[in-house]
Amino acid sequence: MGILQIAFFIVLLTASYQDIKKMEIKDGCHAAIVLLAAAAMLLDRNTGIASRLLGALCVSAPMLALTLVIPGAFGGGDIKLMAAAGLFLGWRNAVISSVFAVFAAGVYVLYLLSIKKADRNQRFAFGPFLCAGMAVSLLWGDVIWKIWQNL
């Protein structure tokens, strides 16, 4: 694991903390990830520029579209976080991140509903789940993708 990946993890921890505390992810986190993505484009030839550009849009664009149809479905910080991270991760890991995040958040919400700590209309911070998915995809994305292809 290189310095860019470590810096990415630090930004993910920061974004998660901000979202948990204030239900807001500061633009500085998004900007930091975009800068890391720019550096990765220059230094890491394993993920092509096309994959990174597609990664920036393949999850964030549907999130934005859903939010336009269902106001409040996702926060702007979550959408920007996914776009910036997709630029860093590439499209495959962006997809893996989002699938993991939706699954983990779903389990969390079902748990809260089952113990009567939340109702169906309650909002929660989705950023930490996205960040966890991003960490999982960065660490094990290649393995997960190969398993996924063989299903």
Short mmCIF file of N, CA and C in Angstrom, two decimals:
data_model
loop_
_atom_site.label_atom_id
_atom_site.label_comp_id
_atom_site.label_asym_id
_atom_site.label_seq_id
_atom_site.Cartn_x
_atom_site.Cartn_y
_atom_site.Cartn_z
N MET A 1 0.86 -1.18 0.00
CA MET A 1 0.00 0.00 0.00
C MET A 1 0.90 1.24 0.00
N GLY A 2 0.57 2.15 -0.86
CA GLY A 2 1.38 3.34 -1.02
C GLY A 2 0.86 4.54 -0.25
N ILE A 3 1.59 5.62 -0.37
CA ILE A 3 1.26 6.85 0.35
C ILE A 3 -0.09 7.42 -0.10
N LEU A 4 -0.42 7.29 -1.38
CA LEU A 4 -1.71 7.81 -1.86
C LEU A 4 -2.88 7.06 -1.22
N GLN A 5 -2.74 5.74 -1.11
CA GLN A 5 -3.80 4.95 -0.49
C GLN A 5 -3.95 5.27 0.99
N ILE A 6 -2.83 5.46 1.67
CA ILE A 6 -2.88 5.81 3.09
C ILE A 6 -3.54 7.18 3.26
N ALA A 7 -3.17 8.13 2.43
CA ALA A 7 -3.79 9.46 2.49
C ALA A 7 -5.29 9.35 2.20
N PHE A 8 -5.67 8.49 1.25
CA PHE A 8 -7.09 8.28 0.93
C PHE A 8 -7.83 7.75 2.16
N PHE A 9 -7.25 6.78 2.86
CA PHE A 9 -7.87 6.25 4.07
C PHE A 9 -8.05 7.34 5.13
N ILE A 10 -7.07 8.20 5.27
CA ILE A 10 -7.16 9.28 6.25
C ILE A 10 -8.32 10.22 5.90
N VAL A 11 -8.45 10.55 4.62
CA VAL A 11 -9.57 11.41 4.19
C VAL A 11 -10.90 10.70 4.42
N LEU A 12 -10.96 9.40 4.16
CA LEU A 12 -12.20 8.64 4.41
C LEU A 12 -12.58 8.66 5.88
N LEU A 13 -11.60 8.51 6.75
CA LEU A 13 -11.87 8.59 8.19
C LEU A 13 -12.39 9.97 8.57
N THR A 14 -11.79 10.99 8.01
CA THR A 14 -12.22 12.37 8.28
C THR A 14 -13.65 12.59 7.79
N ALA A 15 -13.94 12.16 6.59
CA ALA A 15 -15.29 12.32 6.03
C ALA A 15 -16.32 11.57 6.87
N SER A 16 -15.98 10.36 7.29
CA SER A 16 -16.89 9.58 8.13
C SER A 16 -17.17 10.28 9.44
N TYR A 17 -16.12 10.77 10.06
CA TYR A 17 -16.28 11.49 11.34
C TYR A 17 -17.18 12.71 11.17
N GLN A 18 -16.92 13.49 10.12
CA GLN A 18 -17.73 14.69 9.88
C GLN A 18 -19.20 14.33 9.68
N ASP A 19 -19.45 13.28 8.90
CA ASP A 19 -20.83 12.90 8.60
C ASP A 19 -21.54 12.37 9.84
N ILE A 20 -20.85 11.61 10.65
CA ILE A 20 -21.46 11.09 11.88
C ILE A 20 -21.78 12.24 12.83
N LYS A 21 -20.87 13.18 12.98
CA LYS A 21 -21.05 14.28 13.94
C LYS A 21 -22.06 15.32 13.49
N LYS A 22 -22.03 15.70 12.20
CA LYS A 22 -22.85 16.83 11.75
C LYS A 22 -23.73 16.54 10.55
N MET A 23 -23.75 15.29 10.08
CA MET A 23 -24.51 14.92 8.88
C MET A 23 -24.10 15.80 7.70
N GLU A 24 -22.82 16.07 7.61
CA GLU A 24 -22.27 16.92 6.55
C GLU A 24 -20.83 16.50 6.29
N ILE A 25 -20.48 16.45 5.02
CA ILE A 25 -19.09 16.18 4.64
C ILE A 25 -18.56 17.44 3.98
N LYS A 26 -17.52 17.99 4.56
CA LYS A 26 -16.96 19.25 4.08
C LYS A 26 -16.34 19.08 2.69
N ASP A 27 -16.40 20.15 1.91
CA ASP A 27 -15.85 20.12 0.55
C ASP A 27 -14.34 19.88 0.55
N GLY A 28 -13.67 20.18 1.65
CA GLY A 28 -12.24 19.92 1.74
C GLY A 28 -11.91 18.44 1.57
N CYS A 29 -12.79 17.58 2.07
CA CYS A 29 -12.59 16.13 1.89
C CYS A 29 -12.70 15.75 0.42
N HIS A 30 -13.71 16.30 -0.24
CA HIS A 30 -13.89 16.00 -1.67
C HIS A 30 -12.69 16.50 -2.47
N ALA A 31 -12.26 17.72 -2.16
CA ALA A 31 -11.12 18.31 -2.88
C ALA A 31 -9.85 17.49 -2.65
N ALA A 32 -9.65 17.03 -1.42
CA ALA A 32 -8.47 16.22 -1.12
C ALA A 32 -8.47 14.93 -1.93
N ILE A 33 -9.64 14.31 -2.06
CA ILE A 33 -9.72 13.07 -2.84
C ILE A 33 -9.47 13.34 -4.32
N VAL A 34 -9.99 14.45 -4.83
CA VAL A 34 -9.74 14.80 -6.23
C VAL A 34 -8.24 15.03 -6.46
N LEU A 35 -7.58 15.69 -5.53
CA LEU A 35 -6.13 15.89 -5.65
C LEU A 35 -5.38 14.55 -5.61
N LEU A 36 -5.81 13.66 -4.71
CA LEU A 36 -5.20 12.33 -4.66
C LEU A 36 -5.44 11.57 -5.97
N ALA A 37 -6.63 11.74 -6.53
CA ALA A 37 -6.95 11.08 -7.80
C ALA A 37 -6.06 11.62 -8.92
N ALA A 38 -5.84 12.93 -8.92
CA ALA A 38 -4.96 13.53 -9.94
C ALA A 38 -3.55 12.97 -9.82
N ALA A 39 -3.07 12.86 -8.59
CA ALA A 39 -1.74 12.28 -8.37
C ALA A 39 -1.72 10.81 -8.81
N ALA A 40 -2.79 10.09 -8.49
CA ALA A 40 -2.85 8.67 -8.87
C ALA A 40 -2.86 8.51 -10.39
N MET A 41 -3.51 9.43 -11.10
CA MET A 41 -3.52 9.36 -12.56
C MET A 41 -2.11 9.47 -13.13
N LEU A 42 -1.29 10.26 -12.47
CA LEU A 42 0.08 10.44 -12.94
C LEU A 42 1.00 9.29 -12.51
N LEU A 43 0.75 8.74 -11.32
CA LEU A 43 1.67 7.77 -10.75
C LEU A 43 1.24 6.31 -10.89
N ASP A 44 -0.05 6.06 -10.99
CA ASP A 44 -0.57 4.69 -11.01
C ASP A 44 -1.17 4.39 -12.38
N ARG A 45 -0.48 3.62 -13.16
CA ARG A 45 -0.94 3.30 -14.52
C ARG A 45 -1.86 2.07 -14.54
N ASN A 46 -2.09 1.45 -13.39
CA ASN A 46 -2.94 0.26 -13.34
C ASN A 46 -4.40 0.58 -13.62
N THR A 47 -4.86 1.75 -13.21
CA THR A 47 -6.23 2.17 -13.45
C THR A 47 -6.19 3.30 -14.46
N GLY A 48 -6.78 3.08 -15.61
CA GLY A 48 -6.74 4.07 -16.69
C GLY A 48 -7.60 5.28 -16.42
N ILE A 49 -7.34 6.33 -17.17
CA ILE A 49 -8.09 7.58 -17.01
C ILE A 49 -9.57 7.36 -17.35
N ALA A 50 -9.85 6.57 -18.38
CA ALA A 50 -11.25 6.31 -18.74
C ALA A 50 -12.00 5.62 -17.60
N SER A 51 -11.34 4.66 -16.95
CA SER A 51 -11.95 3.97 -15.81
C SER A 51 -12.21 4.94 -14.67
N ARG A 52 -11.28 5.85 -14.45
CA ARG A 52 -11.43 6.83 -13.37
C ARG A 52 -12.58 7.80 -13.67
N LEU A 53 -12.65 8.27 -14.91
CA LEU A 53 -13.73 9.19 -15.28
C LEU A 53 -15.09 8.51 -15.19
N LEU A 54 -15.16 7.28 -15.67
CA LEU A 54 -16.40 6.51 -15.54
C LEU A 54 -16.72 6.26 -14.07
N GLY A 55 -15.69 6.01 -13.28
CA GLY A 55 -15.86 5.81 -11.84
C GLY A 55 -16.46 7.02 -11.15
N ALA A 56 -16.09 8.20 -11.64
CA ALA A 56 -16.62 9.43 -11.05
C ALA A 56 -18.11 9.57 -11.30
N LEU A 57 -18.62 8.95 -12.37
CA LEU A 57 -20.02 9.13 -12.76
C LEU A 57 -20.92 7.92 -12.54
N CYS A 58 -20.37 6.72 -12.56
CA CYS A 58 -21.22 5.53 -12.61
C CYS A 58 -22.08 5.33 -11.37
N VAL A 59 -21.68 5.86 -10.25
CA VAL A 59 -22.50 5.76 -9.03
C VAL A 59 -23.06 7.12 -8.64
N SER A 60 -22.24 8.15 -8.75
CA SER A 60 -22.71 9.48 -8.31
C SER A 60 -23.84 10.01 -9.18
N ALA A 61 -23.81 9.75 -10.48
CA ALA A 61 -24.89 10.24 -11.36
C ALA A 61 -26.23 9.60 -11.02
N PRO A 62 -26.31 8.26 -10.83
CA PRO A 62 -27.58 7.69 -10.39
C PRO A 62 -28.01 8.18 -9.00
N MET A 63 -27.04 8.42 -8.11
CA MET A 63 -27.39 8.97 -6.80
C MET A 63 -28.03 10.34 -6.96
N LEU A 64 -27.43 11.18 -7.81
CA LEU A 64 -27.98 12.51 -8.06
C LEU A 64 -29.36 12.42 -8.69
N ALA A 65 -29.51 11.55 -9.68
CA ALA A 65 -30.81 11.39 -10.35
C ALA A 65 -31.88 10.96 -9.36
N LEU A 66 -31.55 10.00 -8.50
CA LEU A 66 -32.52 9.54 -7.50
C LEU A 66 -32.88 10.65 -6.53
N THR A 67 -31.90 11.46 -6.17
CA THR A 67 -32.15 12.57 -5.25
C THR A 67 -33.02 13.64 -5.89
N LEU A 68 -32.91 13.82 -7.20
CA LEU A 68 -33.78 14.78 -7.89
C LEU A 68 -35.22 14.28 -7.93
N VAL A 69 -35.38 12.96 -8.03
CA VAL A 69 -36.72 12.36 -8.05
C VAL A 69 -37.29 12.23 -6.64
N ILE A 70 -36.44 11.83 -5.70
CA ILE A 70 -36.84 11.66 -4.30
C ILE A 70 -35.96 12.58 -3.46
N PRO A 71 -36.41 13.82 -3.21
CA PRO A 71 -35.57 14.76 -2.45
C PRO A 71 -35.13 14.17 -1.11
N GLY A 72 -33.84 14.33 -0.83
CA GLY A 72 -33.29 13.84 0.42
C GLY A 72 -32.85 12.39 0.38
N ALA A 73 -32.98 11.73 -0.78
CA ALA A 73 -32.56 10.33 -0.87
C ALA A 73 -31.08 10.20 -0.50
N PHE A 74 -30.27 11.11 -0.99
CA PHE A 74 -28.85 11.17 -0.65
C PHE A 74 -28.50 12.62 -0.41
N GLY A 75 -27.53 12.85 0.47
CA GLY A 75 -27.05 14.20 0.69
C GLY A 75 -26.05 14.59 -0.38
N GLY A 76 -25.90 15.89 -0.59
CA GLY A 76 -24.94 16.38 -1.57
C GLY A 76 -23.52 15.95 -1.26
N GLY A 77 -23.19 15.88 0.02
CA GLY A 77 -21.85 15.45 0.41
C GLY A 77 -21.58 14.01 0.02
N ASP A 78 -22.61 13.15 0.15
CA ASP A 78 -22.47 11.75 -0.24
C ASP A 78 -22.24 11.63 -1.75
N ILE A 79 -22.99 12.41 -2.51
CA ILE A 79 -22.88 12.37 -3.97
C ILE A 79 -21.50 12.85 -4.41
N LYS A 80 -21.05 13.96 -3.83
CA LYS A 80 -19.72 14.48 -4.18
C LYS A 80 -18.62 13.53 -3.73
N LEU A 81 -18.80 12.91 -2.56
CA LEU A 81 -17.82 11.95 -2.06
C LEU A 81 -17.69 10.78 -3.03
N MET A 82 -18.82 10.27 -3.51
CA MET A 82 -18.78 9.14 -4.43
C MET A 82 -18.16 9.53 -5.76
N ALA A 83 -18.44 10.74 -6.24
CA ALA A 83 -17.84 11.20 -7.49
C ALA A 83 -16.32 11.32 -7.35
N ALA A 84 -15.87 11.95 -6.29
CA ALA A 84 -14.44 12.13 -6.07
C ALA A 84 -13.75 10.78 -5.88
N ALA A 85 -14.35 9.92 -5.08
CA ALA A 85 -13.75 8.61 -4.82
C ALA A 85 -13.73 7.76 -6.08
N GLY A 86 -14.77 7.86 -6.89
CA GLY A 86 -14.79 7.12 -8.15
C GLY A 86 -13.64 7.52 -9.05
N LEU A 87 -13.29 8.80 -9.01
CA LEU A 87 -12.15 9.30 -9.77
C LEU A 87 -10.85 8.67 -9.27
N PHE A 88 -10.78 8.44 -7.97
CA PHE A 88 -9.60 7.82 -7.38
C PHE A 88 -9.59 6.31 -7.60
N LEU A 89 -10.74 5.67 -7.42
CA LEU A 89 -10.82 4.21 -7.41
C LEU A 89 -10.97 3.56 -8.78
N GLY A 90 -11.61 4.26 -9.71
CA GLY A 90 -11.98 3.64 -10.98
C GLY A 90 -13.38 3.05 -10.87
N TRP A 91 -13.96 2.70 -12.03
CA TRP A 91 -15.37 2.32 -12.04
C TRP A 91 -15.65 1.01 -11.31
N ARG A 92 -14.79 0.01 -11.44
CA ARG A 92 -15.05 -1.27 -10.77
C ARG A 92 -15.11 -1.11 -9.26
N ASN A 93 -14.13 -0.44 -8.71
CA ASN A 93 -14.12 -0.26 -7.25
C ASN A 93 -15.20 0.70 -6.79
N ALA A 94 -15.61 1.63 -7.64
CA ALA A 94 -16.73 2.51 -7.29
C ALA A 94 -18.01 1.70 -7.16
N VAL A 95 -18.21 0.77 -8.09
CA VAL A 95 -19.40 -0.09 -8.03
C VAL A 95 -19.35 -0.98 -6.79
N ILE A 96 -18.20 -1.60 -6.55
CA ILE A 96 -18.05 -2.45 -5.36
C ILE A 96 -18.31 -1.64 -4.10
N SER A 97 -17.78 -0.42 -4.04
CA SER A 97 -17.98 0.45 -2.87
C SER A 97 -19.45 0.70 -2.62
N SER A 98 -20.18 1.01 -3.68
CA SER A 98 -21.59 1.36 -3.51
C SER A 98 -22.42 0.14 -3.12
N VAL A 99 -22.12 -1.01 -3.71
CA VAL A 99 -22.86 -2.23 -3.34
C VAL A 99 -22.62 -2.55 -1.87
N PHE A 100 -21.37 -2.50 -1.45
CA PHE A 100 -21.05 -2.75 -0.04
C PHE A 100 -21.77 -1.75 0.86
N ALA A 101 -21.73 -0.47 0.49
CA ALA A 101 -22.35 0.58 1.31
C ALA A 101 -23.85 0.38 1.45
N VAL A 102 -24.52 0.08 0.36
CA VAL A 102 -25.97 -0.12 0.41
C VAL A 102 -26.31 -1.34 1.26
N PHE A 103 -25.55 -2.41 1.09
CA PHE A 103 -25.80 -3.61 1.88
C PHE A 103 -25.56 -3.35 3.37
N ALA A 104 -24.42 -2.75 3.71
CA ALA A 104 -24.09 -2.48 5.11
C ALA A 104 -25.09 -1.52 5.74
N ALA A 105 -25.45 -0.47 5.02
CA ALA A 105 -26.43 0.49 5.55
C ALA A 105 -27.79 -0.18 5.73
N GLY A 106 -28.15 -1.05 4.81
CA GLY A 106 -29.42 -1.78 4.93
C GLY A 106 -29.46 -2.64 6.17
N VAL A 107 -28.38 -3.36 6.44
CA VAL A 107 -28.30 -4.17 7.65
C VAL A 107 -28.42 -3.29 8.89
N TYR A 108 -27.72 -2.16 8.89
CA TYR A 108 -27.75 -1.22 10.01
C TYR A 108 -29.17 -0.69 10.25
N VAL A 109 -29.84 -0.28 9.19
CA VAL A 109 -31.19 0.27 9.32
C VAL A 109 -32.17 -0.80 9.78
N LEU A 110 -32.05 -2.00 9.24
CA LEU A 110 -32.93 -3.09 9.69
C LEU A 110 -32.73 -3.38 11.17
N TYR A 111 -31.48 -3.34 11.62
CA TYR A 111 -31.20 -3.52 13.04
C TYR A 111 -31.87 -2.42 13.87
N LEU A 112 -31.68 -1.16 13.47
CA LEU A 112 -32.30 -0.05 14.21
C LEU A 112 -33.82 -0.17 14.23
N LEU A 113 -34.41 -0.55 13.12
CA LEU A 113 -35.86 -0.72 13.07
C LEU A 113 -36.31 -1.86 13.98
N SER A 114 -35.53 -2.94 14.02
CA SER A 114 -35.92 -4.10 14.82
C SER A 114 -35.88 -3.83 16.31
N ILE A 115 -35.00 -2.94 16.74
CA ILE A 115 -34.93 -2.62 18.17
C ILE A 115 -35.65 -1.32 18.50
N LYS A 116 -36.41 -0.82 17.53
CA LYS A 116 -37.25 0.37 17.69
C LYS A 116 -36.44 1.63 18.02
N LYS A 117 -35.23 1.72 17.51
CA LYS A 117 -34.40 2.92 17.70
C LYS A 117 -34.52 3.89 16.53
N ALA A 118 -35.28 3.50 15.52
CA ALA A 118 -35.47 4.36 14.35
C ALA A 118 -36.83 4.05 13.74
N ASP A 119 -37.33 5.02 12.97
CA ASP A 119 -38.53 4.76 12.18
C ASP A 119 -38.17 4.86 10.70
N ARG A 120 -39.11 4.55 9.83
CA ARG A 120 -38.82 4.48 8.40
C ARG A 120 -38.43 5.83 7.79
N ASN A 121 -38.78 6.92 8.42
CA ASN A 121 -38.50 8.25 7.87
C ASN A 121 -37.25 8.89 8.45
N GLN A 122 -36.59 8.22 9.35
CA GLN A 122 -35.42 8.80 10.01
C GLN A 122 -34.22 8.82 9.06
N ARG A 123 -33.49 9.91 9.08
CA ARG A 123 -32.27 10.05 8.27
C ARG A 123 -31.07 9.57 9.08
N PHE A 124 -30.07 9.11 8.37
CA PHE A 124 -28.84 8.69 9.01
C PHE A 124 -27.67 9.03 8.09
N ALA A 125 -26.49 9.04 8.66
CA ALA A 125 -25.29 9.37 7.89
C ALA A 125 -24.93 8.17 7.00
N PHE A 126 -24.97 8.38 5.69
CA PHE A 126 -24.63 7.33 4.73
C PHE A 126 -23.14 7.35 4.38
N GLY A 127 -22.50 8.50 4.59
CA GLY A 127 -21.08 8.65 4.26
C GLY A 127 -20.18 7.59 4.87
N PRO A 128 -20.34 7.26 6.16
CA PRO A 128 -19.48 6.23 6.73
C PRO A 128 -19.61 4.87 6.04
N PHE A 129 -20.80 4.56 5.56
CA PHE A 129 -20.99 3.30 4.84
C PHE A 129 -20.30 3.36 3.47
N LEU A 130 -20.41 4.51 2.81
CA LEU A 130 -19.68 4.69 1.55
C LEU A 130 -18.18 4.56 1.78
N CYS A 131 -17.70 5.20 2.83
CA CYS A 131 -16.26 5.16 3.13
C CYS A 131 -15.80 3.74 3.45
N ALA A 132 -16.60 3.00 4.20
CA ALA A 132 -16.26 1.61 4.49
C ALA A 132 -16.20 0.80 3.20
N GLY A 133 -17.17 1.02 2.32
CA GLY A 133 -17.16 0.34 1.03
C GLY A 133 -15.94 0.70 0.20
N MET A 134 -15.55 1.96 0.25
CA MET A 134 -14.37 2.41 -0.49
C MET A 134 -13.11 1.74 0.06
N ALA A 135 -13.02 1.63 1.38
CA ALA A 135 -11.87 0.98 1.99
C ALA A 135 -11.82 -0.50 1.60
N VAL A 136 -12.97 -1.16 1.66
CA VAL A 136 -13.04 -2.57 1.27
C VAL A 136 -12.62 -2.74 -0.19
N SER A 137 -13.14 -1.87 -1.06
CA SER A 137 -12.82 -2.01 -2.48
C SER A 137 -11.36 -1.71 -2.77
N LEU A 138 -10.78 -0.78 -2.04
CA LEU A 138 -9.37 -0.46 -2.26
C LEU A 138 -8.48 -1.62 -1.82
N LEU A 139 -8.85 -2.25 -0.71
CA LEU A 139 -8.05 -3.35 -0.18
C LEU A 139 -8.26 -4.67 -0.93
N TRP A 140 -9.52 -4.98 -1.24
CA TRP A 140 -9.85 -6.29 -1.80
C TRP A 140 -10.67 -6.23 -3.08
N GLY A 141 -10.72 -5.09 -3.72
CA GLY A 141 -11.56 -4.93 -4.90
C GLY A 141 -11.26 -5.90 -6.02
N ASP A 142 -9.98 -6.15 -6.29
CA ASP A 142 -9.62 -7.08 -7.38
C ASP A 142 -10.14 -8.48 -7.09
N VAL A 143 -9.99 -8.93 -5.86
CA VAL A 143 -10.45 -10.26 -5.47
C VAL A 143 -11.97 -10.33 -5.55
N ILE A 144 -12.64 -9.31 -5.02
CA ILE A 144 -14.11 -9.27 -5.04
C ILE A 144 -14.61 -9.27 -6.48
N TRP A 145 -13.96 -8.51 -7.36
CA TRP A 145 -14.39 -8.44 -8.75
C TRP A 145 -14.26 -9.81 -9.43
N LYS A 146 -13.17 -10.51 -9.17
CA LYS A 146 -12.98 -11.84 -9.77
C LYS A 146 -14.03 -12.82 -9.26
N ILE A 147 -14.33 -12.77 -7.98
CA ILE A 147 -15.38 -13.63 -7.43
C ILE A 147 -16.72 -13.29 -8.06
N TRP A 148 -17.01 -11.99 -8.16
CA TRP A 148 -18.27 -11.51 -8.73
C TRP A 148 -18.43 -12.00 -10.18
N GLN A 149 -17.36 -11.95 -10.94
CA GLN A 149 -17.41 -12.39 -12.34
C GLN A 149 -17.70 -13.89 -12.46
N ASN A 150 -17.29 -14.66 -11.47
CA ASN A 150 -17.47 -16.11 -11.53
C ASN A 150 -18.80 -16.58 -10.96
N LEU A 151 -19.65 -15.68 -10.52
CA LEU A 151 -20.95 -16.09 -9.97
C LEU A 151 -21.89 -16.51 -11.08
#
